[in-house]
């Protein structure tokens, strides 16, 4: 089974702090994604990566950056956390052989910015 | 862009059938996906339709009509463990867009 692991389940940070959310997958998938999930809005794509050191902006990249130095690891960075970035953050991965929309998700990180 | 609509909440009795509708507008359509998400957990893949028609997988079936921009997820013989949010997602021009999800509540 594919395993996507997010380093923290719950995180509380202060406004202005730099925040790192880590995600690791163990199935050698090329594609990795960061979403945020908010009530009534569904999942919104922040950034994705289709290869090491490659990144593409999603629908809501403002205030975020990403890093993919190794194939299995995709990090989301909040350069200066703000209260409107309080949300559930979900990491996902996908291989190139399956259906294009079949993603494997991590358990999520609930981030609260105070 | 893509616009996806699905009901916010549905309630049904254990053993019954529930149908969750999803309508969408997209360009470059390349598949419609259903995910299940239990409270506090990650979404998990349920089904995938790229051609018109019905796909059946045990108690769950998914239907697609591309000309109408319409899909439904049918849950039969409902069980308490089916209480969850069901997310409709559409792939268009290489981007997967999610609806807000339908919360299904199964009552005894």
mmCIF file with all atom_site columns, C-alpha atoms in Angstrom:
data_model
loop_
_atom_site.group_PDB
_atom_site.id
_atom_site.type_symbol
_atom_site.label_atom_id
_atom_site.label_alt_id
_atom_site.label_comp_id
_atom_site.label_asym_id
_atom_site.label_entity_id
_atom_site.label_seq_id
_atom_site.pdbx_PDB_ins_code
_atom_site.Cartn_x
_atom_site.Cartn_y
_atom_site.Cartn_z
_atom_site.occupancy
_atom_site.B_iso_or_equiv
_atom_site.pdbx_formal_charge
_atom_site.auth_seq_id
_atom_site.auth_comp_id
_atom_site.auth_asym_id
_atom_site.auth_atom_id
_atom_site.pdbx_PDB_model_num
ATOM 1   C CA . UNK A 1 1   ? 0.000   0.000  0.000   1.00 0.00 ? 1   UNK A CA 1
ATOM 2   C CA . UNK A 1 2   ? 1.100   3.516  -0.747  1.00 0.00 ? 2   UNK A CA 1
ATOM 3   C CA . UNK A 1 3   ? 1.976   5.457  2.357   1.00 0.00 ? 3   UNK A CA 1
ATOM 4   C CA . UNK A 1 4   ? 2.040   9.239  2.427   1.00 0.00 ? 4   UNK A CA 1
ATOM 5   C CA . UNK A 1 5   ? 3.241   10.573 5.750   1.00 0.00 ? 5   UNK A CA 1
ATOM 6   C CA . UNK A 1 6   ? 2.890   14.129 7.014   1.00 0.00 ? 6   UNK A CA 1
ATOM 7   C CA . UNK A 1 7   ? 5.190   15.006 9.856   1.00 0.00 ? 7   UNK A CA 1
ATOM 8   C CA . UNK A 1 8   ? 2.691   16.743 12.143  1.00 0.00 ? 8   UNK A CA 1
ATOM 9   C CA . UNK A 1 9   ? -0.986  16.098 12.804  1.00 0.00 ? 9   UNK A CA 1
ATOM 10  C CA . UNK A 1 10  ? -1.577  19.370 14.653  1.00 0.00 ? 10  UNK A CA 1
ATOM 11  C CA . UNK A 1 11  ? 0.513   22.528 14.620  1.00 0.00 ? 11  UNK A CA 1
ATOM 12  C CA . UNK A 1 12  ? 0.051   25.890 16.346  1.00 0.00 ? 12  UNK A CA 1
ATOM 13  C CA . UNK A 1 13  ? 2.134   28.836 15.164  1.00 0.00 ? 13  UNK A CA 1
ATOM 14  C CA . UNK A 1 14  ? 2.209   32.577 15.671  1.00 0.00 ? 14  UNK A CA 1
ATOM 15  C CA . UNK A 1 15  ? 1.633   35.230 13.016  1.00 0.00 ? 15  UNK A CA 1
ATOM 16  C CA . UNK A 1 16  ? 4.861   36.007 11.168  1.00 0.00 ? 16  UNK A CA 1
ATOM 17  C CA . UNK A 1 17  ? 6.570   32.695 11.926  1.00 0.00 ? 17  UNK A CA 1
ATOM 18  C CA . UNK A 1 18  ? 8.127   30.635 9.151   1.00 0.00 ? 18  UNK A CA 1
ATOM 19  C CA . UNK A 1 19  ? 6.384   27.267 9.002   1.00 0.00 ? 19  UNK A CA 1
ATOM 20  C CA . UNK A 1 20  ? 7.558   24.039 7.385   1.00 0.00 ? 20  UNK A CA 1
ATOM 21  C CA . UNK A 1 21  ? 5.146   21.223 6.583   1.00 0.00 ? 21  UNK A CA 1
ATOM 22  C CA . UNK A 1 22  ? 6.845   18.003 5.584   1.00 0.00 ? 22  UNK A CA 1
ATOM 23  C CA . UNK A 1 23  ? 5.504   15.173 3.458   1.00 0.00 ? 23  UNK A CA 1
ATOM 24  C CA . UNK A 1 24  ? 7.135   11.865 2.555   1.00 0.00 ? 24  UNK A CA 1
ATOM 25  C CA . UNK A 1 25  ? 5.849   9.127  0.250   1.00 0.00 ? 25  UNK A CA 1
ATOM 26  C CA . UNK A 1 26  ? 7.270   5.634  -0.017  1.00 0.00 ? 26  UNK A CA 1
ATOM 27  C CA . UNK A 1 27  ? 6.110   4.493  -3.470  1.00 0.00 ? 27  UNK A CA 1
ATOM 28  C CA . UNK A 1 28  ? 8.556   6.280  -5.748  1.00 0.00 ? 28  UNK A CA 1
ATOM 29  C CA . UNK A 1 29  ? 5.793   8.479  -7.182  1.00 0.00 ? 29  UNK A CA 1
ATOM 30  C CA . UNK A 1 30  ? 6.826   11.224 -9.566  1.00 0.00 ? 30  UNK A CA 1
ATOM 31  C CA . UNK A 1 31  ? 3.995   13.623 -8.778  1.00 0.00 ? 31  UNK A CA 1
ATOM 32  C CA . UNK A 1 32  ? 3.327   15.260 -5.427  1.00 0.00 ? 32  UNK A CA 1
ATOM 33  C CA . UNK A 1 33  ? 0.753   17.854 -4.406  1.00 0.00 ? 33  UNK A CA 1
ATOM 34  C CA . UNK A 1 34  ? -0.125  20.217 -1.569  1.00 0.00 ? 34  UNK A CA 1
ATOM 35  C CA . UNK A 1 35  ? -3.768  21.112 -0.959  1.00 0.00 ? 35  UNK A CA 1
ATOM 36  C CA . UNK A 1 36  ? -5.528  23.059 1.724   1.00 0.00 ? 36  UNK A CA 1
ATOM 37  C CA . UNK A 1 37  ? -9.034  22.110 2.822   1.00 0.00 ? 37  UNK A CA 1
ATOM 38  C CA . UNK A 1 38  ? -11.468 24.613 4.295   1.00 0.00 ? 38  UNK A CA 1
ATOM 39  C CA . UNK A 1 39  ? -15.155 24.080 5.190   1.00 0.00 ? 39  UNK A CA 1
ATOM 40  C CA . UNK A 1 40  ? -17.442 24.864 2.269   1.00 0.00 ? 40  UNK A CA 1
ATOM 41  C CA . UNK A 1 41  ? -14.538 25.380 -0.136  1.00 0.00 ? 41  UNK A CA 1
ATOM 42  C CA . UNK A 1 42  ? -13.278 21.873 -0.685  1.00 0.00 ? 42  UNK A CA 1
ATOM 43  C CA . UNK A 1 43  ? -9.677  21.076 -1.501  1.00 0.00 ? 43  UNK A CA 1
ATOM 44  C CA . UNK A 1 44  ? -7.702  23.787 -3.245  1.00 0.00 ? 44  UNK A CA 1
ATOM 45  C CA . UNK A 1 45  ? -4.375  23.140 -4.922  1.00 0.00 ? 45  UNK A CA 1
ATOM 46  C CA . UNK A 1 46  ? -1.469  25.222 -3.619  1.00 0.00 ? 46  UNK A CA 1
ATOM 47  C CA . UNK A 1 47  ? 1.538   23.781 -5.447  1.00 0.00 ? 47  UNK A CA 1
ATOM 48  C CA . UNK A 1 48  ? 2.511   20.584 -7.174  1.00 0.00 ? 48  UNK A CA 1
ATOM 49  C CA . UNK A 1 49  ? 5.693   18.930 -8.391  1.00 0.00 ? 49  UNK A CA 1
ATOM 50  C CA . UNK A 1 50  ? 6.152   16.398 -11.161 1.00 0.00 ? 50  UNK A CA 1
ATOM 51  C CA . UNK A 1 51  ? 9.843   15.738 -10.586 1.00 0.00 ? 51  UNK A CA 1
ATOM 52  C CA . UNK A 1 52  ? 12.732  16.501 -8.256  1.00 0.00 ? 52  UNK A CA 1
ATOM 53  C CA . UNK A 1 53  ? 13.484  20.218 -8.121  1.00 0.00 ? 53  UNK A CA 1
ATOM 54  C CA . UNK A 1 54  ? 10.470  20.941 -10.327 1.00 0.00 ? 54  UNK A CA 1
ATOM 55  C CA . UNK A 1 55  ? 7.470   22.865 -9.026  1.00 0.00 ? 55  UNK A CA 1
ATOM 56  C CA . UNK A 1 56  ? 4.337   24.380 -10.462 1.00 0.00 ? 56  UNK A CA 1
ATOM 57  C CA . UNK A 1 57  ? 1.890   26.839 -8.938  1.00 0.00 ? 57  UNK A CA 1
ATOM 58  C CA . UNK A 1 58  ? -1.601  25.638 -8.267  1.00 0.00 ? 58  UNK A CA 1
ATOM 59  C CA . UNK A 1 59  ? -4.688  27.780 -7.792  1.00 0.00 ? 59  UNK A CA 1
ATOM 60  C CA . UNK A 1 60  ? -3.704  29.546 -4.555  1.00 0.00 ? 60  UNK A CA 1
ATOM 61  C CA . UNK A 1 61  ? 0.126   29.780 -4.306  1.00 0.00 ? 61  UNK A CA 1
ATOM 62  C CA . UNK A 1 62  ? 0.300   33.223 -2.705  1.00 0.00 ? 62  UNK A CA 1
ATOM 63  C CA . UNK A 1 63  ? 2.046   33.171 0.656   1.00 0.00 ? 63  UNK A CA 1
ATOM 64  C CA . UNK A 1 64  ? 3.474   29.700 0.108   1.00 0.00 ? 64  UNK A CA 1
ATOM 65  C CA . UNK A 1 65  ? 6.562   28.112 -1.410  1.00 0.00 ? 65  UNK A CA 1
ATOM 66  C CA . UNK A 1 66  ? 7.676   24.503 -1.831  1.00 0.00 ? 66  UNK A CA 1
ATOM 67  C CA . UNK A 1 67  ? 10.813  22.436 -1.957  1.00 0.00 ? 67  UNK A CA 1
ATOM 68  C CA . UNK A 1 68  ? 11.453  19.083 -3.561  1.00 0.00 ? 68  UNK A CA 1
ATOM 69  C CA . UNK A 1 69  ? 15.104  18.133 -3.139  1.00 0.00 ? 69  UNK A CA 1
ATOM 70  C CA . UNK A 1 70  ? 14.436  14.388 -3.128  1.00 0.00 ? 70  UNK A CA 1
ATOM 71  C CA . UNK A 1 71  ? 11.808  12.386 -4.978  1.00 0.00 ? 71  UNK A CA 1
ATOM 72  C CA . UNK A 1 72  ? 10.130  11.094 -1.843  1.00 0.00 ? 72  UNK A CA 1
ATOM 73  C CA . UNK A 1 73  ? 9.910   14.397 0.025   1.00 0.00 ? 73  UNK A CA 1
ATOM 74  C CA . UNK A 1 74  ? 7.815   17.489 -0.752  1.00 0.00 ? 74  UNK A CA 1
ATOM 75  C CA . UNK A 1 75  ? 7.828   20.375 1.707   1.00 0.00 ? 75  UNK A CA 1
ATOM 76  C CA . UNK A 1 76  ? 5.401   23.260 1.973   1.00 0.00 ? 76  UNK A CA 1
ATOM 77  C CA . UNK A 1 77  ? 6.746   26.491 3.413   1.00 0.00 ? 77  UNK A CA 1
ATOM 78  C CA . UNK A 1 78  ? 4.762   29.389 4.808   1.00 0.00 ? 78  UNK A CA 1
ATOM 79  C CA . UNK A 1 79  ? 7.283   32.235 4.661   1.00 0.00 ? 79  UNK A CA 1
ATOM 80  C CA . UNK A 1 80  ? 5.428   34.426 7.155   1.00 0.00 ? 80  UNK A CA 1
ATOM 81  C CA . UNK A 1 81  ? 2.353   32.738 8.589   1.00 0.00 ? 81  UNK A CA 1
ATOM 82  C CA . UNK A 1 82  ? -0.875  34.698 8.714   1.00 0.00 ? 82  UNK A CA 1
ATOM 83  C CA . UNK A 1 83  ? -4.196  33.931 10.404  1.00 0.00 ? 83  UNK A CA 1
ATOM 84  C CA . UNK A 1 84  ? -5.893  33.314 7.045   1.00 0.00 ? 84  UNK A CA 1
ATOM 85  C CA . UNK A 1 85  ? -3.551  30.379 6.546   1.00 0.00 ? 85  UNK A CA 1
ATOM 86  C CA . UNK A 1 86  ? -5.220  28.515 9.404   1.00 0.00 ? 86  UNK A CA 1
ATOM 87  C CA . UNK A 1 87  ? -6.434  25.399 7.612   1.00 0.00 ? 87  UNK A CA 1
ATOM 88  C CA . UNK A 1 88  ? -6.105  21.650 7.102   1.00 0.00 ? 88  UNK A CA 1
ATOM 89  C CA . UNK A 1 89  ? -3.156  20.948 4.799   1.00 0.00 ? 89  UNK A CA 1
ATOM 90  C CA . UNK A 1 90  ? -3.141  17.733 2.795   1.00 0.00 ? 90  UNK A CA 1
ATOM 91  C CA . UNK A 1 91  ? -0.245  16.270 0.877   1.00 0.00 ? 91  UNK A CA 1
ATOM 92  C CA . UNK A 1 92  ? -0.834  13.763 -1.930  1.00 0.00 ? 92  UNK A CA 1
ATOM 93  C CA . UNK A 1 93  ? 1.142   11.743 -4.436  1.00 0.00 ? 93  UNK A CA 1
ATOM 94  C CA . UNK A 1 94  ? 0.402   10.033 -7.716  1.00 0.00 ? 94  UNK A CA 1
ATOM 95  C CA . UNK A 1 95  ? 2.330   7.858  -10.120 1.00 0.00 ? 95  UNK A CA 1
ATOM 96  C CA . UNK A 1 96  ? 2.364   8.260  -13.879 1.00 0.00 ? 96  UNK A CA 1
ATOM 97  C CA . UNK A 1 97  ? 0.887   4.856  -14.622 1.00 0.00 ? 97  UNK A CA 1
ATOM 98  C CA . UNK A 1 98  ? -2.480  5.170  -12.929 1.00 0.00 ? 98  UNK A CA 1
ATOM 99  C CA . UNK A 1 99  ? -5.522  7.312  -13.644 1.00 0.00 ? 99  UNK A CA 1
ATOM 100 C CA . UNK A 1 100 ? -4.476  10.946 -13.672 1.00 0.00 ? 100 UNK A CA 1
ATOM 101 C CA . UNK A 1 101 ? -6.804  11.910 -10.848 1.00 0.00 ? 101 UNK A CA 1
ATOM 102 C CA . UNK A 1 102 ? -6.090  8.986  -8.522  1.00 0.00 ? 102 UNK A CA 1
ATOM 103 C CA . UNK A 1 103 ? -4.245  10.552 -5.635  1.00 0.00 ? 103 UNK A CA 1
ATOM 104 C CA . UNK A 1 104 ? -2.955  9.048  -2.413  1.00 0.00 ? 104 UNK A CA 1
ATOM 105 C CA . UNK A 1 105 ? -3.331  11.452 0.488   1.00 0.00 ? 105 UNK A CA 1
ATOM 106 C CA . UNK A 1 106 ? -1.547  11.862 3.782   1.00 0.00 ? 106 UNK A CA 1
ATOM 107 C CA . UNK A 1 107 ? -3.573  12.219 7.001   1.00 0.00 ? 107 UNK A CA 1
ATOM 108 C CA . UNK A 1 108 ? -3.290  15.973 6.980   1.00 0.00 ? 108 UNK A CA 1
ATOM 109 C CA . UNK A 1 109 ? -1.843  18.691 9.194   1.00 0.00 ? 109 UNK A CA 1
ATOM 110 C CA . UNK A 1 110 ? -4.279  20.972 11.001  1.00 0.00 ? 110 UNK A CA 1
ATOM 111 C CA . UNK A 1 111 ? -2.441  24.280 11.235  1.00 0.00 ? 111 UNK A CA 1
ATOM 112 C CA . UNK A 1 112 ? -3.634  27.054 13.517  1.00 0.00 ? 112 UNK A CA 1
ATOM 113 C CA . UNK A 1 113 ? -2.014  30.475 13.178  1.00 0.00 ? 113 UNK A CA 1
ATOM 114 C CA . UNK A 1 114 ? -2.630  32.727 16.169  1.00 0.00 ? 114 UNK A CA 1
ATOM 115 C CA . UNK B 2 1   ? -11.723 27.000 -15.024 1.00 0.00 ? 1   UNK B CA 1
ATOM 116 C CA . UNK B 2 2   ? -13.895 24.333 -13.479 1.00 0.00 ? 2   UNK B CA 1
ATOM 117 C CA . UNK B 2 3   ? -17.118 24.700 -11.521 1.00 0.00 ? 3   UNK B CA 1
ATOM 118 C CA . UNK B 2 4   ? -18.297 21.722 -9.481  1.00 0.00 ? 4   UNK B CA 1
ATOM 119 C CA . UNK B 2 5   ? -21.577 21.524 -7.577  1.00 0.00 ? 5   UNK B CA 1
ATOM 120 C CA . UNK B 2 6   ? -22.724 18.853 -5.164  1.00 0.00 ? 6   UNK B CA 1
ATOM 121 C CA . UNK B 2 7   ? -25.204 18.941 -2.274  1.00 0.00 ? 7   UNK B CA 1
ATOM 122 C CA . UNK B 2 8   ? -23.848 19.921 1.111   1.00 0.00 ? 8   UNK B CA 1
ATOM 123 C CA . UNK B 2 9   ? -25.476 17.184 3.169   1.00 0.00 ? 9   UNK B CA 1
ATOM 124 C CA . UNK B 2 10  ? -27.672 14.110 2.791   1.00 0.00 ? 10  UNK B CA 1
ATOM 125 C CA . UNK B 2 11  ? -29.205 11.877 5.445   1.00 0.00 ? 11  UNK B CA 1
ATOM 126 C CA . UNK B 2 12  ? -30.301 8.275  4.931   1.00 0.00 ? 12  UNK B CA 1
ATOM 127 C CA . UNK B 2 13  ? -31.199 5.226  6.981   1.00 0.00 ? 13  UNK B CA 1
ATOM 128 C CA . UNK B 2 14  ? -29.021 2.168  7.418   1.00 0.00 ? 14  UNK B CA 1
ATOM 129 C CA . UNK B 2 15  ? -29.776 -0.354 4.648   1.00 0.00 ? 15  UNK B CA 1
ATOM 130 C CA . UNK B 2 16  ? -31.158 2.289  2.286   1.00 0.00 ? 16  UNK B CA 1
ATOM 131 C CA . UNK B 2 17  ? -29.763 3.714  -0.966  1.00 0.00 ? 17  UNK B CA 1
ATOM 132 C CA . UNK B 2 18  ? -28.396 7.222  -1.401  1.00 0.00 ? 18  UNK B CA 1
ATOM 133 C CA . UNK B 2 19  ? -27.491 8.985  -4.646  1.00 0.00 ? 19  UNK B CA 1
ATOM 134 C CA . UNK B 2 20  ? -25.060 11.908 -4.549  1.00 0.00 ? 20  UNK B CA 1
ATOM 135 C CA . UNK B 2 21  ? -25.231 14.120 -7.621  1.00 0.00 ? 21  UNK B CA 1
ATOM 136 C CA . UNK B 2 22  ? -22.388 16.158 -9.015  1.00 0.00 ? 22  UNK B CA 1
ATOM 137 C CA . UNK B 2 23  ? -22.592 18.654 -11.867 1.00 0.00 ? 23  UNK B CA 1
ATOM 138 C CA . UNK B 2 24  ? -19.560 20.254 -13.399 1.00 0.00 ? 24  UNK B CA 1
ATOM 139 C CA . UNK B 2 25  ? -18.342 22.617 -16.076 1.00 0.00 ? 25  UNK B CA 1
ATOM 140 C CA . UNK B 2 26  ? -14.874 22.118 -17.433 1.00 0.00 ? 26  UNK B CA 1
ATOM 141 C CA . UNK B 2 27  ? -12.765 22.185 -20.566 1.00 0.00 ? 27  UNK B CA 1
ATOM 142 C CA . UNK B 2 28  ? -10.312 19.492 -21.563 1.00 0.00 ? 28  UNK B CA 1
ATOM 143 C CA . UNK B 2 29  ? -12.247 16.877 -19.579 1.00 0.00 ? 29  UNK B CA 1
ATOM 144 C CA . UNK B 2 30  ? -10.130 13.859 -18.681 1.00 0.00 ? 30  UNK B CA 1
ATOM 145 C CA . UNK B 2 31  ? -12.032 12.030 -15.981 1.00 0.00 ? 31  UNK B CA 1
ATOM 146 C CA . UNK B 2 32  ? -14.320 12.315 -12.990 1.00 0.00 ? 32  UNK B CA 1
ATOM 147 C CA . UNK B 2 33  ? -13.308 10.928 -9.621  1.00 0.00 ? 33  UNK B CA 1
ATOM 148 C CA . UNK B 2 34  ? -15.066 10.212 -6.331  1.00 0.00 ? 34  UNK B CA 1
ATOM 149 C CA . UNK B 2 35  ? -13.284 10.216 -2.995  1.00 0.00 ? 35  UNK B CA 1
ATOM 150 C CA . UNK B 2 36  ? -14.495 9.271  0.493   1.00 0.00 ? 36  UNK B CA 1
ATOM 151 C CA . UNK B 2 37  ? -13.295 11.200 3.521   1.00 0.00 ? 37  UNK B CA 1
ATOM 152 C CA . UNK B 2 38  ? -14.123 10.185 7.084   1.00 0.00 ? 38  UNK B CA 1
ATOM 153 C CA . UNK B 2 39  ? -13.972 12.913 9.699   1.00 0.00 ? 39  UNK B CA 1
ATOM 154 C CA . UNK B 2 40  ? -10.384 13.714 10.627  1.00 0.00 ? 40  UNK B CA 1
ATOM 155 C CA . UNK B 2 41  ? -8.951  11.375 8.025   1.00 0.00 ? 41  UNK B CA 1
ATOM 156 C CA . UNK B 2 42  ? -7.416  11.607 4.559   1.00 0.00 ? 42  UNK B CA 1
ATOM 157 C CA . UNK B 2 43  ? -9.576  11.339 1.428   1.00 0.00 ? 43  UNK B CA 1
ATOM 158 C CA . UNK B 2 44  ? -9.410  7.911  -0.187  1.00 0.00 ? 44  UNK B CA 1
ATOM 159 C CA . UNK B 2 45  ? -10.064 7.120  -3.834  1.00 0.00 ? 45  UNK B CA 1
ATOM 160 C CA . UNK B 2 46  ? -13.384 5.410  -4.571  1.00 0.00 ? 46  UNK B CA 1
ATOM 161 C CA . UNK B 2 47  ? -14.039 5.459  -8.301  1.00 0.00 ? 47  UNK B CA 1
ATOM 162 C CA . UNK B 2 48  ? -13.126 6.862  -11.690 1.00 0.00 ? 48  UNK B CA 1
ATOM 163 C CA . UNK B 2 49  ? -15.213 7.501  -14.829 1.00 0.00 ? 49  UNK B CA 1
ATOM 164 C CA . UNK B 2 50  ? -13.831 8.766  -18.099 1.00 0.00 ? 50  UNK B CA 1
ATOM 165 C CA . UNK B 2 51  ? -16.447 7.349  -20.495 1.00 0.00 ? 51  UNK B CA 1
ATOM 166 C CA . UNK B 2 52  ? -20.235 7.678  -20.256 1.00 0.00 ? 52  UNK B CA 1
ATOM 167 C CA . UNK B 2 53  ? -22.006 5.009  -18.301 1.00 0.00 ? 53  UNK B CA 1
ATOM 168 C CA . UNK B 2 54  ? -22.078 3.192  -15.018 1.00 0.00 ? 54  UNK B CA 1
ATOM 169 C CA . UNK B 2 55  ? -19.089 1.765  -13.154 1.00 0.00 ? 55  UNK B CA 1
ATOM 170 C CA . UNK B 2 56  ? -19.979 -0.675 -10.390 1.00 0.00 ? 56  UNK B CA 1
ATOM 171 C CA . UNK B 2 57  ? -17.728 -1.623 -7.533  1.00 0.00 ? 57  UNK B CA 1
ATOM 172 C CA . UNK B 2 58  ? -19.486 -3.640 -4.859  1.00 0.00 ? 58  UNK B CA 1
ATOM 173 C CA . UNK B 2 59  ? -22.009 -1.508 -2.978  1.00 0.00 ? 59  UNK B CA 1
ATOM 174 C CA . UNK B 2 60  ? -20.793 1.664  -4.707  1.00 0.00 ? 60  UNK B CA 1
ATOM 175 C CA . UNK B 2 61  ? -21.508 2.682  -8.306  1.00 0.00 ? 61  UNK B CA 1
ATOM 176 C CA . UNK B 2 62  ? -20.614 5.822  -10.210 1.00 0.00 ? 62  UNK B CA 1
ATOM 177 C CA . UNK B 2 63  ? -22.283 7.174  -13.323 1.00 0.00 ? 63  UNK B CA 1
ATOM 178 C CA . UNK B 2 64  ? -21.093 9.741  -15.854 1.00 0.00 ? 64  UNK B CA 1
ATOM 179 C CA . UNK B 2 65  ? -22.751 11.715 -18.633 1.00 0.00 ? 65  UNK B CA 1
ATOM 180 C CA . UNK B 2 66  ? -20.150 13.905 -20.309 1.00 0.00 ? 66  UNK B CA 1
ATOM 181 C CA . UNK B 2 67  ? -22.663 15.707 -22.554 1.00 0.00 ? 67  UNK B CA 1
ATOM 182 C CA . UNK B 2 68  ? -24.666 16.773 -19.491 1.00 0.00 ? 68  UNK B CA 1
ATOM 183 C CA . UNK B 2 69  ? -21.671 17.488 -17.244 1.00 0.00 ? 69  UNK B CA 1
ATOM 184 C CA . UNK B 2 70  ? -23.218 15.191 -14.674 1.00 0.00 ? 70  UNK B CA 1
ATOM 185 C CA . UNK B 2 71  ? -22.179 12.345 -12.440 1.00 0.00 ? 71  UNK B CA 1
ATOM 186 C CA . UNK B 2 72  ? -23.634 10.537 -9.478  1.00 0.00 ? 72  UNK B CA 1
ATOM 187 C CA . UNK B 2 73  ? -22.302 8.225  -6.812  1.00 0.00 ? 73  UNK B CA 1
ATOM 188 C CA . UNK B 2 74  ? -24.746 5.559  -5.669  1.00 0.00 ? 74  UNK B CA 1
ATOM 189 C CA . UNK B 2 75  ? -24.292 3.961  -2.274  1.00 0.00 ? 75  UNK B CA 1
ATOM 190 C CA . UNK B 2 76  ? -26.382 0.827  -1.735  1.00 0.00 ? 76  UNK B CA 1
ATOM 191 C CA . UNK B 2 77  ? -27.176 -1.138 1.428   1.00 0.00 ? 77  UNK B CA 1
ATOM 192 C CA . UNK B 2 78  ? -25.936 1.739  3.542   1.00 0.00 ? 78  UNK B CA 1
ATOM 193 C CA . UNK B 2 79  ? -23.889 0.922  6.616   1.00 0.00 ? 79  UNK B CA 1
ATOM 194 C CA . UNK B 2 80  ? -23.068 3.150  9.558   1.00 0.00 ? 80  UNK B CA 1
ATOM 195 C CA . UNK B 2 81  ? -19.426 3.203  8.454   1.00 0.00 ? 81  UNK B CA 1
ATOM 196 C CA . UNK B 2 82  ? -20.527 4.920  5.217   1.00 0.00 ? 82  UNK B CA 1
ATOM 197 C CA . UNK B 2 83  ? -21.105 8.142  7.197   1.00 0.00 ? 83  UNK B CA 1
ATOM 198 C CA . UNK B 2 84  ? -18.478 10.379 5.626   1.00 0.00 ? 84  UNK B CA 1
ATOM 199 C CA . UNK B 2 85  ? -17.919 13.240 3.211   1.00 0.00 ? 85  UNK B CA 1
ATOM 200 C CA . UNK B 2 86  ? -17.932 12.292 -0.474  1.00 0.00 ? 86  UNK B CA 1
ATOM 201 C CA . UNK B 2 87  ? -15.857 14.481 -2.782  1.00 0.00 ? 87  UNK B CA 1
ATOM 202 C CA . UNK B 2 88  ? -16.484 14.827 -6.506  1.00 0.00 ? 88  UNK B CA 1
ATOM 203 C CA . UNK B 2 89  ? -13.367 15.802 -8.482  1.00 0.00 ? 89  UNK B CA 1
ATOM 204 C CA . UNK B 2 90  ? -12.926 16.607 -12.160 1.00 0.00 ? 90  UNK B CA 1
ATOM 205 C CA . UNK B 2 91  ? -9.743  16.425 -14.205 1.00 0.00 ? 91  UNK B CA 1
ATOM 206 C CA . UNK B 2 92  ? -9.545  19.117 -16.880 1.00 0.00 ? 92  UNK B CA 1
ATOM 207 C CA . UNK B 2 93  ? -6.437  20.159 -18.819 1.00 0.00 ? 93  UNK B CA 1
ATOM 208 C CA . UNK B 2 94  ? -4.282  18.197 -16.405 1.00 0.00 ? 94  UNK B CA 1
ATOM 209 C CA . UNK B 2 95  ? -5.673  19.847 -13.274 1.00 0.00 ? 95  UNK B CA 1
ATOM 210 C CA . UNK B 2 96  ? -7.780  18.027 -10.696 1.00 0.00 ? 96  UNK B CA 1
ATOM 211 C CA . UNK B 2 97  ? -10.469 20.253 -9.200  1.00 0.00 ? 97  UNK B CA 1
ATOM 212 C CA . UNK B 2 98  ? -12.514 19.189 -6.169  1.00 0.00 ? 98  UNK B CA 1
ATOM 213 C CA . UNK B 2 99  ? -16.064 20.009 -5.181  1.00 0.00 ? 99  UNK B CA 1
ATOM 214 C CA . UNK B 2 100 ? -16.802 21.073 -1.615  1.00 0.00 ? 100 UNK B CA 1
ATOM 215 C CA . UNK B 2 101 ? -18.015 17.591 -0.684  1.00 0.00 ? 101 UNK B CA 1
ATOM 216 C CA . UNK B 2 102 ? -21.314 16.039 0.392   1.00 0.00 ? 102 UNK B CA 1
ATOM 217 C CA . UNK B 2 103 ? -21.636 14.999 4.020   1.00 0.00 ? 103 UNK B CA 1
ATOM 218 C CA . UNK B 2 104 ? -23.629 11.737 4.198   1.00 0.00 ? 104 UNK B CA 1
ATOM 219 C CA . UNK B 2 105 ? -25.151 10.931 7.577   1.00 0.00 ? 105 UNK B CA 1
ATOM 220 C CA . UNK B 2 106 ? -26.374 7.366  8.049   1.00 0.00 ? 106 UNK B CA 1
ATOM 221 C CA . UNK B 2 107 ? -28.912 6.903  10.840  1.00 0.00 ? 107 UNK B CA 1
ATOM 222 C CA . UNK B 2 108 ? -29.884 3.609  12.525  1.00 0.00 ? 108 UNK B CA 1
#
